[in-house]
């Protein structure tokens, strides 16, 4: 059962002075996921203005998706998000949101044109800092200040990237997929709003470019965000916001995560 509805997560993101319980961490992660997905869909022009409300994340003004009776698509995405929260709360899902803009081809294959990956790790005994982190720390002292700084930086980097990308095609659709930790997830589990995935064919349109947007640690969770988009769509991006290789800021251009065993 979901402890809080999406509407409760539409409030301003308030960072506690200390994240001392797993429930506090989970609530913060849910809100951060809601903000990130909302910002992406808003800045990529997926839904109309009426499908969003305005909130604040510290001093950053953000748009938050809401259920809009005149926009069935936004209502559907809110339902998907609630399903993500259910899986997150149960610690089943490893990649709660891999949502893509796609279009069907004549052979009924998915043609992916842009994809957003949100990876999660959980731990009972503190953060898993070896989760694909380029800047590993030997201790487990993640402070609320660390989480707050990383969260605001992540959202700002999403804003910068979305504002620099060329527009999506007009004929795109939106889909969302969840991937689970098989060793802990019941074989018959499906969160609300989801069904068992089919092994349909997928191809990427054009030449893909992989971007590591950022990661946010808490004492109980780790969130990492990556974006895959068409290389041609990056032509107008200010090169000063892109760096090749190891960096925490600005955006990191990835070749492919061959060294990541979970890719």
PDB file of C-alpha atoms in Angstrom:
ATOM      1  CA  UNK A   1       0.000   0.000   0.000  1.00  0.00           C
ATOM      2  CA  UNK A   2       1.236   3.448  -0.861  1.00  0.00           C
ATOM      3  CA  UNK A   3       1.563   5.584   2.250  1.00  0.00           C
ATOM      4  CA  UNK A   4       1.123   8.881   0.462  1.00  0.00           C
ATOM      5  CA  UNK A   5      -0.645   9.795  -2.729  1.00  0.00           C
ATOM      6  CA  UNK A   6       0.964  11.642  -5.586  1.00  0.00           C
ATOM      7  CA  UNK A   7      -0.915  14.765  -4.516  1.00  0.00           C
ATOM      8  CA  UNK A   8       0.927  14.738  -1.199  1.00  0.00           C
ATOM      9  CA  UNK A   9       4.179  14.615  -3.119  1.00  0.00           C
ATOM     10  CA  UNK A  10       3.222  17.706  -5.093  1.00  0.00           C
ATOM     11  CA  UNK A  11       4.097  19.942  -2.156  1.00  0.00           C
ATOM     12  CA  UNK A  12       7.356  21.838  -2.061  1.00  0.00           C
ATOM     13  CA  UNK A  13      10.437  19.677  -1.578  1.00  0.00           C
ATOM     14  CA  UNK A  14      11.531  20.458   1.977  1.00  0.00           C
ATOM     15  CA  UNK A  15      14.844  18.982   3.046  1.00  0.00           C
ATOM     16  CA  UNK A  16      14.836  17.777   6.657  1.00  0.00           C
ATOM     17  CA  UNK A  17      17.670  18.766   8.964  1.00  0.00           C
ATOM     18  CA  UNK A  18      18.539  15.094   9.339  1.00  0.00           C
ATOM     19  CA  UNK A  19      17.522  11.984   7.406  1.00  0.00           C
ATOM     20  CA  UNK A  20      17.492   9.530  10.281  1.00  0.00           C
ATOM     21  CA  UNK A  21      14.862   7.014   9.119  1.00  0.00           C
ATOM     22  CA  UNK A  22      14.316   4.998   5.982  1.00  0.00           C
ATOM     23  CA  UNK A  23      10.806   6.459   5.674  1.00  0.00           C
ATOM     24  CA  UNK A  24      12.213  10.020   5.594  1.00  0.00           C
ATOM     25  CA  UNK A  25      14.626   8.970   2.879  1.00  0.00           C
ATOM     26  CA  UNK A  26      11.893   7.236   0.888  1.00  0.00           C
ATOM     27  CA  UNK A  27       9.659  10.305   0.980  1.00  0.00           C
ATOM     28  CA  UNK A  28      12.497  12.513  -0.233  1.00  0.00           C
ATOM     29  CA  UNK A  29      13.353  10.078  -3.043  1.00  0.00           C
ATOM     30  CA  UNK A  30       9.698   9.930  -4.139  1.00  0.00           C
ATOM     31  CA  UNK A  31       9.456  13.705  -4.255  1.00  0.00           C
ATOM     32  CA  UNK A  32      12.725  14.007  -6.144  1.00  0.00           C
ATOM     33  CA  UNK A  33      11.508  11.454  -8.686  1.00  0.00           C
ATOM     34  CA  UNK A  34       8.237  13.379  -9.084  1.00  0.00           C
ATOM     35  CA  UNK A  35      10.129  16.641  -9.639  1.00  0.00           C
ATOM     36  CA  UNK A  36      12.552  15.112 -12.141  1.00  0.00           C
ATOM     37  CA  UNK A  37       9.883  13.374 -14.247  1.00  0.00           C
ATOM     38  CA  UNK A  38       7.700  16.492 -14.148  1.00  0.00           C
ATOM     39  CA  UNK A  39      10.563  18.751 -15.251  1.00  0.00           C
ATOM     40  CA  UNK A  40      11.490  16.449 -18.125  1.00  0.00           C
ATOM     41  CA  UNK A  41       7.955  16.110 -19.479  1.00  0.00           C
ATOM     42  CA  UNK A  42       7.298  19.844 -19.043  1.00  0.00           C
ATOM     43  CA  UNK A  43      10.468  21.027 -20.776  1.00  0.00           C
ATOM     44  CA  UNK A  44      10.122  18.439 -23.565  1.00  0.00           C
ATOM     45  CA  UNK A  45       6.579  19.649 -24.244  1.00  0.00           C
ATOM     46  CA  UNK A  46       4.866  16.318 -23.589  1.00  0.00           C
ATOM     47  CA  UNK A  47       1.799  17.767 -21.826  1.00  0.00           C
ATOM     48  CA  UNK A  48       0.070  21.194 -21.866  1.00  0.00           C
ATOM     49  CA  UNK A  49       0.650  23.873 -19.245  1.00  0.00           C
ATOM     50  CA  UNK A  50      -2.627  22.994 -17.500  1.00  0.00           C
ATOM     51  CA  UNK A  51      -1.175  19.602 -16.511  1.00  0.00           C
ATOM     52  CA  UNK A  52       1.356  21.221 -14.169  1.00  0.00           C
ATOM     53  CA  UNK A  53       1.429  23.168 -10.956  1.00  0.00           C
ATOM     54  CA  UNK A  54       4.268  25.367  -9.658  1.00  0.00           C
ATOM     55  CA  UNK A  55       6.261  24.429  -6.554  1.00  0.00           C
ATOM     56  CA  UNK A  56       9.637  25.230  -5.043  1.00  0.00           C
ATOM     57  CA  UNK A  57      12.590  23.014  -4.316  1.00  0.00           C
ATOM     58  CA  UNK A  58      14.634  25.133  -1.962  1.00  0.00           C
ATOM     59  CA  UNK A  59      15.079  28.293  -4.103  1.00  0.00           C
ATOM     60  CA  UNK A  60      14.473  26.510  -7.424  1.00  0.00           C
ATOM     61  CA  UNK A  61      11.042  26.997  -9.011  1.00  0.00           C
ATOM     62  CA  UNK A  62       9.846  23.743 -10.571  1.00  0.00           C
ATOM     63  CA  UNK A  63       6.807  22.451 -12.433  1.00  0.00           C
ATOM     64  CA  UNK A  64       5.027  19.453 -10.912  1.00  0.00           C
ATOM     65  CA  UNK A  65       2.784  17.133 -12.912  1.00  0.00           C
ATOM     66  CA  UNK A  66      -0.802  16.811 -11.696  1.00  0.00           C
ATOM     67  CA  UNK A  67      -3.921  14.942 -12.671  1.00  0.00           C
ATOM     68  CA  UNK A  68      -5.808  16.986 -15.263  1.00  0.00           C
ATOM     69  CA  UNK A  69      -9.213  15.765 -16.448  1.00  0.00           C
ATOM     70  CA  UNK A  70      -8.600  17.522 -19.749  1.00  0.00           C
ATOM     71  CA  UNK A  71      -5.294  15.710 -20.252  1.00  0.00           C
ATOM     72  CA  UNK A  72      -5.678  11.905 -19.942  1.00  0.00           C
ATOM     73  CA  UNK A  73      -1.988  11.426 -20.666  1.00  0.00           C
ATOM     74  CA  UNK A  74      -0.857  13.307 -17.565  1.00  0.00           C
ATOM     75  CA  UNK A  75      -3.371  11.387 -15.438  1.00  0.00           C
ATOM     76  CA  UNK A  76      -1.967   8.117 -16.799  1.00  0.00           C
ATOM     77  CA  UNK A  77       1.602   9.150 -15.999  1.00  0.00           C
ATOM     78  CA  UNK A  78       0.571  10.049 -12.440  1.00  0.00           C
ATOM     79  CA  UNK A  79      -0.869   6.528 -12.094  1.00  0.00           C
ATOM     80  CA  UNK A  80       2.394   5.058 -13.387  1.00  0.00           C
ATOM     81  CA  UNK A  81       4.294   7.116 -10.844  1.00  0.00           C
ATOM     82  CA  UNK A  82       2.141   5.728  -8.046  1.00  0.00           C
ATOM     83  CA  UNK A  83       2.999   2.245  -9.278  1.00  0.00           C
ATOM     84  CA  UNK A  84       6.687   3.186  -9.161  1.00  0.00           C
ATOM     85  CA  UNK A  85       6.269   4.320  -5.552  1.00  0.00           C
ATOM     86  CA  UNK A  86       4.682   1.005  -4.610  1.00  0.00           C
ATOM     87  CA  UNK A  87       7.653  -0.898  -6.048  1.00  0.00           C
ATOM     88  CA  UNK A  88      10.126   1.543  -4.498  1.00  0.00           C
ATOM     89  CA  UNK A  89       8.578   1.099  -1.076  1.00  0.00           C
ATOM     90  CA  UNK A  90       8.841  -2.688  -1.370  1.00  0.00           C
ATOM     91  CA  UNK A  91      12.476  -2.399  -2.549  1.00  0.00           C
ATOM     92  CA  UNK A  92      11.672  -4.506  -5.602  1.00  0.00           C
ATOM     93  CA  UNK A  93      12.547  -2.163  -8.379  1.00  0.00           C
ATOM     94  CA  UNK A  94      16.065  -1.416  -9.587  1.00  0.00           C
ATOM     95  CA  UNK A  95      15.154   0.849 -12.480  1.00  0.00           C
ATOM     96  CA  UNK A  96      11.776   2.315 -11.559  1.00  0.00           C
ATOM     97  CA  UNK A  97      11.552   4.666 -14.453  1.00  0.00           C
ATOM     98  CA  UNK A  98      12.902   4.006 -17.890  1.00  0.00           C
ATOM     99  CA  UNK A  99      10.542   6.208 -19.777  1.00  0.00           C
ATOM    100  CA  UNK A 100      10.918   6.817 -23.437  1.00  0.00           C
ATOM    101  CA  UNK A 101       9.595   8.904 -26.253  1.00  0.00           C
ATOM    102  CA  UNK A 102       8.945   6.499 -29.091  1.00  0.00           C
ATOM    103  CA  UNK A 103       6.992   5.922 -32.261  1.00  0.00           C
ATOM    104  CA  UNK A 104       5.846   2.750 -33.986  1.00  0.00           C
ATOM    105  CA  UNK A 105       7.365   1.659 -37.269  1.00  0.00           C
ATOM    106  CA  UNK A 106       5.581  -0.224 -40.017  1.00  0.00           C
ATOM    107  CA  UNK A 107       6.885  -3.480 -38.526  1.00  0.00           C
ATOM    108  CA  UNK A 108       5.447  -2.529 -35.107  1.00  0.00           C
ATOM    109  CA  UNK A 109       8.828  -2.169 -33.476  1.00  0.00           C
ATOM    110  CA  UNK A 110       9.437   0.505 -30.887  1.00  0.00           C
ATOM    111  CA  UNK A 111      11.642   3.211 -32.363  1.00  0.00           C
ATOM    112  CA  UNK A 112      13.131   4.941 -29.324  1.00  0.00           C
ATOM    113  CA  UNK A 113      14.050   8.552 -29.863  1.00  0.00           C
ATOM    114  CA  UNK A 114      14.856   9.577 -26.274  1.00  0.00           C
ATOM    115  CA  UNK A 115      15.089   7.618 -23.031  1.00  0.00           C
ATOM    116  CA  UNK A 116      15.439   8.552 -19.357  1.00  0.00           C
ATOM    117  CA  UNK A 117      16.812   6.030 -16.861  1.00  0.00           C
ATOM    118  CA  UNK A 118      16.315   6.382 -13.107  1.00  0.00           C
ATOM    119  CA  UNK A 119      18.312   3.777 -11.173  1.00  0.00           C
ATOM    120  CA  UNK A 120      17.841   3.020  -7.492  1.00  0.00           C
ATOM    121  CA  UNK A 121      19.770   1.181  -4.816  1.00  0.00           C
ATOM    122  CA  UNK A 122      18.562   0.414  -1.305  1.00  0.00           C
ATOM    123  CA  UNK A 123      20.386  -0.674   1.821  1.00  0.00           C
ATOM    124  CA  UNK A 124      19.458  -1.519   5.393  1.00  0.00           C
ATOM    125  CA  UNK A 125      22.846  -0.461   6.730  1.00  0.00           C
ATOM    126  CA  UNK A 126      23.586   2.827   5.066  1.00  0.00           C
ATOM    127  CA  UNK A 127      24.313   3.927   1.504  1.00  0.00           C
ATOM    128  CA  UNK A 128      25.838   1.803  -1.210  1.00  0.00           C
ATOM    129  CA  UNK A 129      28.459   4.277  -2.303  1.00  0.00           C
ATOM    130  CA  UNK A 130      30.026   1.930  -4.811  1.00  0.00           C
ATOM    131  CA  UNK A 131      26.962   2.246  -7.039  1.00  0.00           C
ATOM    132  CA  UNK A 132      28.742   3.333 -10.218  1.00  0.00           C
ATOM    133  CA  UNK A 133      30.122   6.289  -8.326  1.00  0.00           C
ATOM    134  CA  UNK A 134      33.190   7.957  -9.784  1.00  0.00           C
ATOM    135  CA  UNK A 135      33.944   9.648  -6.473  1.00  0.00           C
ATOM    136  CA  UNK A 136      33.796   6.836  -3.931  1.00  0.00           C
ATOM    137  CA  UNK A 137      33.931   7.676  -0.246  1.00  0.00           C
ATOM    138  CA  UNK A 138      35.365   5.341   2.370  1.00  0.00           C
ATOM    139  CA  UNK A 139      32.916   6.293   5.096  1.00  0.00           C
ATOM    140  CA  UNK A 140      29.147   6.063   5.237  1.00  0.00           C
ATOM    141  CA  UNK A 141      28.419   9.555   6.529  1.00  0.00           C
ATOM    142  CA  UNK A 142      25.953  11.004   4.069  1.00  0.00           C
ATOM    143  CA  UNK A 143      24.641  14.233   5.532  1.00  0.00           C
ATOM    144  CA  UNK A 144      21.403  15.969   4.674  1.00  0.00           C
ATOM    145  CA  UNK A 145      23.503  18.796   3.264  1.00  0.00           C
ATOM    146  CA  UNK A 146      25.106  16.309   0.846  1.00  0.00           C
ATOM    147  CA  UNK A 147      21.693  15.048  -0.263  1.00  0.00           C
ATOM    148  CA  UNK A 148      20.266  18.547  -0.623  1.00  0.00           C
ATOM    149  CA  UNK A 149      23.216  19.784  -2.675  1.00  0.00           C
ATOM    150  CA  UNK A 150      23.135  16.740  -4.962  1.00  0.00           C
ATOM    151  CA  UNK A 151      19.334  16.970  -5.399  1.00  0.00           C
ATOM    152  CA  UNK A 152      19.344  20.638  -6.404  1.00  0.00           C
ATOM    153  CA  UNK A 153      22.317  20.090  -8.713  1.00  0.00           C
ATOM    154  CA  UNK A 154      20.537  17.160 -10.394  1.00  0.00           C
ATOM    155  CA  UNK A 155      17.378  19.181 -11.087  1.00  0.00           C
ATOM    156  CA  UNK A 156      19.367  22.155 -12.355  1.00  0.00           C
ATOM    157  CA  UNK A 157      21.337  19.909 -14.712  1.00  0.00           C
ATOM    158  CA  UNK A 158      18.078  18.385 -16.007  1.00  0.00           C
ATOM    159  CA  UNK A 159      16.798  21.906 -16.680  1.00  0.00           C
ATOM    160  CA  UNK A 160      19.984  22.900 -18.517  1.00  0.00           C
ATOM    161  CA  UNK A 161      19.971  19.757 -20.653  1.00  0.00           C
ATOM    162  CA  UNK A 162      16.257  19.894 -21.512  1.00  0.00           C
ATOM    163  CA  UNK A 163      16.490  23.565 -22.491  1.00  0.00           C
ATOM    164  CA  UNK A 164      19.406  22.857 -24.827  1.00  0.00           C
ATOM    165  CA  UNK A 165      18.094  19.776 -26.620  1.00  0.00           C
ATOM    166  CA  UNK A 166      16.427  20.132 -30.004  1.00  0.00           C
ATOM    167  CA  UNK A 167      12.652  19.469 -29.928  1.00  0.00           C
ATOM    168  CA  UNK A 168      11.189  15.984 -30.060  1.00  0.00           C
ATOM    169  CA  UNK A 169       9.245  14.893 -33.157  1.00  0.00           C
ATOM    170  CA  UNK A 170       5.517  15.665 -33.118  1.00  0.00           C
ATOM    171  CA  UNK A 171       4.445  12.045 -33.430  1.00  0.00           C
ATOM    172  CA  UNK A 172       6.045  10.642 -30.279  1.00  0.00           C
ATOM    173  CA  UNK A 173       4.352   8.630 -27.538  1.00  0.00           C
ATOM    174  CA  UNK A 174       5.446   8.076 -23.953  1.00  0.00           C
ATOM    175  CA  UNK A 175       5.990   4.721 -22.292  1.00  0.00           C
ATOM    176  CA  UNK A 176       7.371   3.624 -18.922  1.00  0.00           C
ATOM    177  CA  UNK A 177       9.072   0.379 -17.955  1.00  0.00           C
ATOM    178  CA  UNK A 178      10.097  -1.024 -14.571  1.00  0.00           C
ATOM    179  CA  UNK A 179      12.967  -3.443 -13.997  1.00  0.00           C
ATOM    180  CA  UNK A 180      13.192  -5.512 -10.824  1.00  0.00           C
ATOM    181  CA  UNK A 181      15.694  -7.177  -8.531  1.00  0.00           C
ATOM    182  CA  UNK A 182      14.742 -10.766  -9.379  1.00  0.00           C
ATOM    183  CA  UNK A 183      16.167 -12.220  -6.185  1.00  0.00           C
ATOM    184  CA  UNK A 184      13.688 -10.354  -3.948  1.00  0.00           C
ATOM    185  CA  UNK A 185      10.694  -9.655  -6.204  1.00  0.00           C
ATOM    186  CA  UNK A 186       7.806 -12.168  -6.229  1.00  0.00           C
ATOM    187  CA  UNK A 187       7.362 -13.624  -9.708  1.00  0.00           C
ATOM    188  CA  UNK A 188       3.695 -12.606  -9.814  1.00  0.00           C
ATOM    189  CA  UNK A 189       4.224  -9.027  -8.564  1.00  0.00           C
ATOM    190  CA  UNK A 190       3.000  -6.175 -10.739  1.00  0.00           C
ATOM    191  CA  UNK A 191       2.563  -2.685  -9.252  1.00  0.00           C
ATOM    192  CA  UNK A 192      -0.672  -0.762  -9.830  1.00  0.00           C
ATOM    193  CA  UNK A 193      -0.932   0.467 -13.412  1.00  0.00           C
ATOM    194  CA  UNK A 194       1.601  -2.010 -14.844  1.00  0.00           C
ATOM    195  CA  UNK A 195       1.466  -5.399 -16.534  1.00  0.00           C
ATOM    196  CA  UNK A 196       4.107  -7.998 -17.274  1.00  0.00           C
ATOM    197  CA  UNK A 197       6.416  -6.764 -19.992  1.00  0.00           C
ATOM    198  CA  UNK A 198       6.508  -8.345 -23.408  1.00  0.00           C
ATOM    199  CA  UNK A 199       9.720  -8.985 -25.273  1.00  0.00           C
ATOM    200  CA  UNK A 200       8.966  -6.591 -28.086  1.00  0.00           C
ATOM    201  CA  UNK A 201      11.666  -5.405 -30.433  1.00  0.00           C
ATOM    202  CA  UNK A 202      13.191  -1.985 -29.839  1.00  0.00           C
ATOM    203  CA  UNK A 203      15.559   0.030 -31.971  1.00  0.00           C
ATOM    204  CA  UNK A 204      17.020   3.478 -31.380  1.00  0.00           C
ATOM    205  CA  UNK A 205      16.352   6.128 -33.977  1.00  0.00           C
ATOM    206  CA  UNK A 206      19.572   7.639 -35.285  1.00  0.00           C
ATOM    207  CA  UNK A 207      22.883   7.534 -33.439  1.00  0.00           C
ATOM    208  CA  UNK A 208      22.415   7.472 -29.648  1.00  0.00           C
ATOM    209  CA  UNK A 209      24.335   9.648 -27.213  1.00  0.00           C
ATOM    210  CA  UNK A 210      24.535   8.617 -23.568  1.00  0.00           C
ATOM    211  CA  UNK A 211      24.582  11.256 -20.833  1.00  0.00           C
ATOM    212  CA  UNK A 212      25.230  10.756 -17.146  1.00  0.00           C
ATOM    213  CA  UNK A 213      23.151  13.524 -15.547  1.00  0.00           C
ATOM    214  CA  UNK A 214      23.939  12.898 -11.900  1.00  0.00           C
ATOM    215  CA  UNK A 215      23.352  10.928  -8.717  1.00  0.00           C
ATOM    216  CA  UNK A 216      21.807  11.646  -5.326  1.00  0.00           C
ATOM    217  CA  UNK A 217      22.766   9.694  -2.168  1.00  0.00           C
ATOM    218  CA  UNK A 218      20.836   9.467   1.093  1.00  0.00           C
ATOM    219  CA  UNK A 219      21.695   7.295   4.119  1.00  0.00           C
ATOM    220  CA  UNK A 220      19.237   4.683   2.789  1.00  0.00           C
ATOM    221  CA  UNK A 221      18.965   5.136  -0.987  1.00  0.00           C
ATOM    222  CA  UNK A 222      20.956   6.034  -4.055  1.00  0.00           C
ATOM    223  CA  UNK A 223      19.406   7.544  -7.182  1.00  0.00           C
ATOM    224  CA  UNK A 224      21.240   7.860 -10.473  1.00  0.00           C
ATOM    225  CA  UNK A 225      19.869   9.526 -13.620  1.00  0.00           C
ATOM    226  CA  UNK A 226      20.995   8.932 -17.193  1.00  0.00           C
ATOM    227  CA  UNK A 227      19.641  10.173 -20.512  1.00  0.00           C
ATOM    228  CA  UNK A 228      19.958   8.636 -23.958  1.00  0.00           C
ATOM    229  CA  UNK A 229      19.086  10.893 -26.861  1.00  0.00           C
ATOM    230  CA  UNK A 230      19.761  11.161 -30.571  1.00  0.00           C
ATOM    231  CA  UNK A 231      23.188  12.635 -31.245  1.00  0.00           C
ATOM    232  CA  UNK A 232      21.809  15.037 -33.847  1.00  0.00           C
ATOM    233  CA  UNK A 233      19.536  16.478 -31.187  1.00  0.00           C
ATOM    234  CA  UNK A 234      22.656  17.525 -29.273  1.00  0.00           C
ATOM    235  CA  UNK A 235      24.076  19.679 -32.074  1.00  0.00           C
ATOM    236  CA  UNK A 236      22.789  22.922 -30.589  1.00  0.00           C
ATOM    237  CA  UNK A 237      23.838  22.102 -27.040  1.00  0.00           C
ATOM    238  CA  UNK A 238      26.297  24.553 -25.537  1.00  0.00           C
ATOM    239  CA  UNK A 239      29.535  22.545 -25.469  1.00  0.00           C
ATOM    240  CA  UNK A 240      30.490  24.160 -22.159  1.00  0.00           C
ATOM    241  CA  UNK A 241      27.854  22.073 -20.361  1.00  0.00           C
ATOM    242  CA  UNK A 242      29.332  18.814 -21.649  1.00  0.00           C
ATOM    243  CA  UNK A 243      32.467  17.088 -20.448  1.00  0.00           C
ATOM    244  CA  UNK A 244      33.947  13.812 -21.648  1.00  0.00           C
ATOM    245  CA  UNK A 245      35.192  11.439 -18.992  1.00  0.00           C
ATOM    246  CA  UNK A 246      35.068  11.626 -15.220  1.00  0.00           C
ATOM    247  CA  UNK A 247      33.336  14.670 -13.829  1.00  0.00           C
ATOM    248  CA  UNK A 248      30.537  15.590 -11.469  1.00  0.00           C
ATOM    249  CA  UNK A 249      29.650  18.835 -13.191  1.00  0.00           C
ATOM    250  CA  UNK A 250      28.662  19.628 -15.879  1.00  0.00           C
ATOM    251  CA  UNK A 251      27.071  16.712 -17.741  1.00  0.00           C
ATOM    252  CA  UNK A 252      29.158  13.663 -18.481  1.00  0.00           C
ATOM    253  CA  UNK A 253      29.092  12.168 -21.956  1.00  0.00           C
ATOM    254  CA  UNK A 254      29.222   8.387 -21.771  1.00  0.00           C
ATOM    255  CA  UNK A 255      30.239   6.029 -24.512  1.00  0.00           C
ATOM    256  CA  UNK A 256      28.288   3.056 -23.167  1.00  0.00           C
ATOM    257  CA  UNK A 257      28.221   1.731 -19.619  1.00  0.00           C
ATOM    258  CA  UNK A 258      30.032  -1.504 -20.489  1.00  0.00           C
ATOM    259  CA  UNK A 259      31.729  -1.400 -17.086  1.00  0.00           C
ATOM    260  CA  UNK A 260      28.378  -1.270 -15.305  1.00  0.00           C
ATOM    261  CA  UNK A 261      27.242  -4.854 -14.631  1.00  0.00           C
ATOM    262  CA  UNK A 262      23.634  -3.717 -14.265  1.00  0.00           C
ATOM    263  CA  UNK A 263      23.352  -2.161 -17.705  1.00  0.00           C
TER     264      UNK A 263
END
